[in-house]
Amino acid sequence: MPTQNNYTPHLPTDYDAQVRRTIPYYDSMHTETIDLVRSLKEEPDVWLDTGCGTGTMIWNALRYFPNTRFMLADPSETMLDQARMKFVNVERVRFIGPVSTQGLITEIDERPDVITAVQCHHYLSRDQRERAVKVCFDLLNSDGAFVTFENVRPLTAYGIEIGKKSLGRFQLENGRAPAEIEQQLARFDRDYFPITIEEHLSLLRRTGFKVVEPFWYSYLQAGFYCIK
């Protein structure tokens, strides 16, 4: 399968440092995801992280889930290369890809108990996003959990303006140059395509999840968890 682009503006070798200067509370998304999975009824046997990037979240999760086997997938070969360097000789971590979430349906040979998708589906069109979520639903074990964090669209033009202003100020205070910030904010609706929280909830319910809950919101990002 050919290598696909995950559209991040950051180089894989510098991704972890740069993304923390771009997205407020980026590490909190990982912490909240891990805490949510720890709150499930049982430790998962298999956890699939799609759009895994450099693998930082799963690296942090390892100590909390000593018996879980992890599968890491990403559309970018170079991101996977960075992730592989974190998990040398970690036998319970398996890499898949490069592959998009939509392509996972033919790549996975066992059903995960947990699938996570953190900051990876907002690059997709609405139809592609719907297909990606459906693939996650179809792959999950019965009663399995899907946890996702995405950029979200405020409900009004005023809300979008305020959200961009807040995000720009965060980036400026974290050392990003004004020209970089302008380029980053211009990617909204050009390189990535946020949908509202209400649209997220509707999509997740329409997919067939029996439990759909929003559980985190900050700036222009939100987190959701679902149970199949």
PDB file of C-alpha atoms in Angstrom, residues 72-211:
ATOM      1  CA  LEU A  72      -0.537   1.185  16.193  1.00  0.00           C
ATOM      2  CA  ALA A  73      -1.578   2.441  12.753  1.00  0.00           C
ATOM      3  CA  ASP A  74      -0.960   5.672  10.868  1.00  0.00           C
ATOM      4  CA  PRO A  75      -1.194   6.826   7.229  1.00  0.00           C
ATOM      5  CA  SER A  76       2.379   8.188   7.363  1.00  0.00           C
ATOM      6  CA  GLU A  77       5.354   5.842   7.109  1.00  0.00           C
ATOM      7  CA  THR A  78       7.646   8.500   8.573  1.00  0.00           C
ATOM      8  CA  MET A  79       5.389   8.909  11.612  1.00  0.00           C
ATOM      9  CA  LEU A  80       5.404   5.144  12.081  1.00  0.00           C
ATOM     10  CA  ASP A  81       9.199   5.158  11.867  1.00  0.00           C
ATOM     11  CA  GLN A  82       9.322   7.668  14.725  1.00  0.00           C
ATOM     12  CA  ALA A  83       6.886   5.555  16.739  1.00  0.00           C
ATOM     13  CA  ARG A  84       8.849   2.348  16.160  1.00  0.00           C
ATOM     14  CA  MET A  85      11.893   3.917  17.786  1.00  0.00           C
ATOM     15  CA  LYS A  86       9.912   4.286  21.041  1.00  0.00           C
ATOM     16  CA  PHE A  87       8.967   0.606  21.184  1.00  0.00           C
ATOM     17  CA  VAL A  88      12.147  -1.289  20.384  1.00  0.00           C
ATOM     18  CA  ASN A  89      11.853  -4.768  21.963  1.00  0.00           C
ATOM     19  CA  VAL A  90       8.324  -4.114  23.275  1.00  0.00           C
ATOM     20  CA  GLU A  91       6.769  -7.370  22.100  1.00  0.00           C
ATOM     21  CA  ARG A  92       3.148  -6.504  22.835  1.00  0.00           C
ATOM     22  CA  VAL A  93       3.180  -3.544  20.433  1.00  0.00           C
ATOM     23  CA  ARG A  94       2.484  -4.269  16.763  1.00  0.00           C
ATOM     24  CA  PHE A  95       2.612  -1.764  13.912  1.00  0.00           C
ATOM     25  CA  ILE A  96       0.181  -1.686  11.000  1.00  0.00           C
ATOM     26  CA  GLY A  97       0.439   0.379   7.862  1.00  0.00           C
ATOM     27  CA  PRO A  98       0.965   2.928   6.603  1.00  0.00           C
ATOM     28  CA  VAL A  99      -2.816   2.889   6.381  1.00  0.00           C
ATOM     29  CA  SER A 100      -5.716   5.279   6.943  1.00  0.00           C
ATOM     30  CA  THR A 101      -8.541   4.375   9.318  1.00  0.00           C
ATOM     31  CA  GLN A 102     -10.751   3.619   6.317  1.00  0.00           C
ATOM     32  CA  GLY A 103      -8.246   1.008   5.119  1.00  0.00           C
ATOM     33  CA  LEU A 104      -7.988  -0.812   8.438  1.00  0.00           C
ATOM     34  CA  ILE A 105     -10.940  -3.085   7.687  1.00  0.00           C
ATOM     35  CA  THR A 106      -8.693  -5.282   5.510  1.00  0.00           C
ATOM     36  CA  GLU A 107      -5.588  -4.976   7.727  1.00  0.00           C
ATOM     37  CA  ILE A 108      -6.856  -6.076  11.156  1.00  0.00           C
ATOM     38  CA  ASP A 109      -7.134  -9.800  11.881  1.00  0.00           C
ATOM     39  CA  GLU A 110      -8.455  -9.601  15.449  1.00  0.00           C
ATOM     40  CA  ARG A 111     -11.150  -7.497  17.091  1.00  0.00           C
ATOM     41  CA  PRO A 112      -9.925  -4.739  19.435  1.00  0.00           C
ATOM     42  CA  ASP A 113     -11.639  -4.040  22.738  1.00  0.00           C
ATOM     43  CA  VAL A 114     -10.608  -0.374  22.471  1.00  0.00           C
ATOM     44  CA  ILE A 115     -10.012   1.831  19.434  1.00  0.00           C
ATOM     45  CA  THR A 116      -8.641   5.333  19.853  1.00  0.00           C
ATOM     46  CA  ALA A 117      -8.465   8.059  17.207  1.00  0.00           C
ATOM     47  CA  VAL A 118      -6.869  11.234  18.558  1.00  0.00           C
ATOM     48  CA  GLN A 119      -6.656  14.255  16.254  1.00  0.00           C
ATOM     49  CA  CYS A 120      -6.695  12.258  13.009  1.00  0.00           C
ATOM     50  CA  HIS A 121     -10.151  12.317  11.363  1.00  0.00           C
ATOM     51  CA  HIS A 122     -10.556  16.091  10.976  1.00  0.00           C
ATOM     52  CA  TYR A 123      -8.491  15.929   7.777  1.00  0.00           C
ATOM     53  CA  LEU A 124     -11.233  13.861   6.152  1.00  0.00           C
ATOM     54  CA  SER A 125     -14.270  14.958   4.168  1.00  0.00           C
ATOM     55  CA  ARG A 126     -17.625  14.298   5.800  1.00  0.00           C
ATOM     56  CA  ASP A 127     -18.138  11.109   3.765  1.00  0.00           C
ATOM     57  CA  GLN A 128     -14.629   9.880   4.528  1.00  0.00           C
ATOM     58  CA  ARG A 129     -15.073  10.670   8.220  1.00  0.00           C
ATOM     59  CA  GLU A 130     -18.307   8.704   8.296  1.00  0.00           C
ATOM     60  CA  ARG A 131     -16.587   5.728   6.653  1.00  0.00           C
ATOM     61  CA  ALA A 132     -13.678   5.936   9.105  1.00  0.00           C
ATOM     62  CA  VAL A 133     -15.987   5.882  12.139  1.00  0.00           C
ATOM     63  CA  LYS A 134     -17.981   2.991  10.637  1.00  0.00           C
ATOM     64  CA  VAL A 135     -14.767   0.998  10.185  1.00  0.00           C
ATOM     65  CA  CYS A 136     -13.935   1.543  13.866  1.00  0.00           C
ATOM     66  CA  PHE A 137     -17.434   0.410  14.832  1.00  0.00           C
ATOM     67  CA  ASP A 138     -17.249  -2.703  12.649  1.00  0.00           C
ATOM     68  CA  LEU A 139     -13.810  -3.688  13.951  1.00  0.00           C
ATOM     69  CA  LEU A 140     -14.664  -3.360  17.654  1.00  0.00           C
ATOM     70  CA  ASN A 141     -15.663  -6.256  19.849  1.00  0.00           C
ATOM     71  CA  SER A 142     -19.189  -6.140  21.242  1.00  0.00           C
ATOM     72  CA  ASP A 143     -19.170  -3.742  24.229  1.00  0.00           C
ATOM     73  CA  GLY A 144     -15.871  -2.325  22.949  1.00  0.00           C
ATOM     74  CA  ALA A 145     -15.005   1.352  23.394  1.00  0.00           C
ATOM     75  CA  PHE A 146     -14.210   3.960  20.749  1.00  0.00           C
ATOM     76  CA  VAL A 147     -12.490   7.128  22.034  1.00  0.00           C
ATOM     77  CA  THR A 148     -11.872  10.078  19.747  1.00  0.00           C
ATOM     78  CA  PHE A 149     -10.588  13.641  20.050  1.00  0.00           C
ATOM     79  CA  GLU A 150     -11.069  16.059  17.154  1.00  0.00           C
ATOM     80  CA  ASN A 151     -11.022  19.695  16.204  1.00  0.00           C
ATOM     81  CA  VAL A 152     -14.569  21.006  16.431  1.00  0.00           C
ATOM     82  CA  ARG A 153     -16.479  23.837  14.802  1.00  0.00           C
ATOM     83  CA  PRO A 154     -18.144  26.432  17.040  1.00  0.00           C
ATOM     84  CA  LEU A 155     -21.856  26.898  16.387  1.00  0.00           C
ATOM     85  CA  THR A 156     -21.612  30.471  15.073  1.00  0.00           C
ATOM     86  CA  ALA A 157     -19.286  32.677  13.019  1.00  0.00           C
ATOM     87  CA  TYR A 158     -18.696  34.694  16.189  1.00  0.00           C
ATOM     88  CA  GLY A 159     -17.722  31.525  18.020  1.00  0.00           C
ATOM     89  CA  ILE A 160     -15.250  30.619  15.277  1.00  0.00           C
ATOM     90  CA  GLU A 161     -13.682  34.079  15.522  1.00  0.00           C
ATOM     91  CA  ILE A 162     -13.324  33.822  19.302  1.00  0.00           C
ATOM     92  CA  GLY A 163     -11.954  30.285  19.048  1.00  0.00           C
ATOM     93  CA  LYS A 164      -9.315  31.287  16.513  1.00  0.00           C
ATOM     94  CA  LYS A 165      -8.341  34.318  18.589  1.00  0.00           C
ATOM     95  CA  SER A 166      -7.882  32.193  21.705  1.00  0.00           C
ATOM     96  CA  LEU A 167      -5.899  29.588  19.783  1.00  0.00           C
ATOM     97  CA  GLY A 168      -3.692  32.229  18.183  1.00  0.00           C
ATOM     98  CA  ARG A 169      -2.928  33.798  21.558  1.00  0.00           C
ATOM     99  CA  PHE A 170      -1.985  30.401  22.993  1.00  0.00           C
ATOM    100  CA  GLN A 171       0.424  29.794  20.124  1.00  0.00           C
ATOM    101  CA  LEU A 172       1.943  33.264  20.422  1.00  0.00           C
ATOM    102  CA  GLU A 173       2.515  32.787  24.149  1.00  0.00           C
ATOM    103  CA  ASN A 174       4.187  29.468  23.392  1.00  0.00           C
ATOM    104  CA  GLY A 175       6.756  30.904  21.031  1.00  0.00           C
ATOM    105  CA  ARG A 176       5.117  30.612  17.625  1.00  0.00           C
ATOM    106  CA  ALA A 177       5.850  33.489  15.243  1.00  0.00           C
ATOM    107  CA  PRO A 178       2.895  35.629  14.052  1.00  0.00           C
ATOM    108  CA  ALA A 179       3.402  34.489  10.442  1.00  0.00           C
ATOM    109  CA  GLU A 180       3.341  30.824  11.550  1.00  0.00           C
ATOM    110  CA  ILE A 181       0.172  31.439  13.536  1.00  0.00           C
ATOM    111  CA  GLU A 182      -1.542  33.082  10.572  1.00  0.00           C
ATOM    112  CA  GLN A 183      -0.667  30.108   8.382  1.00  0.00           C
ATOM    113  CA  GLN A 184      -1.888  27.667  11.025  1.00  0.00           C
ATOM    114  CA  LEU A 185      -5.233  29.422  11.524  1.00  0.00           C
ATOM    115  CA  ALA A 186      -5.743  29.621   7.750  1.00  0.00           C
ATOM    116  CA  ARG A 187      -5.805  25.810   7.628  1.00  0.00           C
ATOM    117  CA  PHE A 188      -9.302  25.846   9.218  1.00  0.00           C
ATOM    118  CA  ASP A 189     -11.740  24.669   6.479  1.00  0.00           C
ATOM    119  CA  ARG A 190      -8.866  24.419   4.002  1.00  0.00           C
ATOM    120  CA  ASP A 191      -6.624  21.580   5.218  1.00  0.00           C
ATOM    121  CA  TYR A 192      -8.822  20.244   8.004  1.00  0.00           C
ATOM    122  CA  PHE A 193     -12.594  20.315   8.234  1.00  0.00           C
ATOM    123  CA  PRO A 194     -14.099  20.586  11.723  1.00  0.00           C
ATOM    124  CA  ILE A 195     -17.685  19.632  12.436  1.00  0.00           C
ATOM    125  CA  THR A 196     -19.732  20.800  15.425  1.00  0.00           C
ATOM    126  CA  ILE A 197     -20.107  18.836  18.650  1.00  0.00           C
ATOM    127  CA  GLU A 198     -23.744  18.244  17.728  1.00  0.00           C
ATOM    128  CA  GLU A 199     -22.668  16.805  14.354  1.00  0.00           C
ATOM    129  CA  HIS A 200     -20.150  14.552  16.085  1.00  0.00           C
ATOM    130  CA  LEU A 201     -22.806  13.210  18.430  1.00  0.00           C
ATOM    131  CA  SER A 202     -25.222  12.637  15.559  1.00  0.00           C
ATOM    132  CA  LEU A 203     -22.589  10.802  13.504  1.00  0.00           C
ATOM    133  CA  LEU A 204     -21.599   8.542  16.387  1.00  0.00           C
ATOM    134  CA  ARG A 205     -25.217   7.681  17.215  1.00  0.00           C
ATOM    135  CA  ARG A 206     -26.019   7.103  13.536  1.00  0.00           C
ATOM    136  CA  THR A 207     -23.110   4.697  13.277  1.00  0.00           C
ATOM    137  CA  GLY A 208     -24.807   2.469  15.828  1.00  0.00           C
ATOM    138  CA  PHE A 209     -23.007   2.977  19.143  1.00  0.00           C
ATOM    139  CA  LYS A 210     -25.303   2.245  22.083  1.00  0.00           C
ATOM    140  CA  VAL A 211     -23.508   4.744  24.345  1.00  0.00           C
TER     141      VAL A 211
END
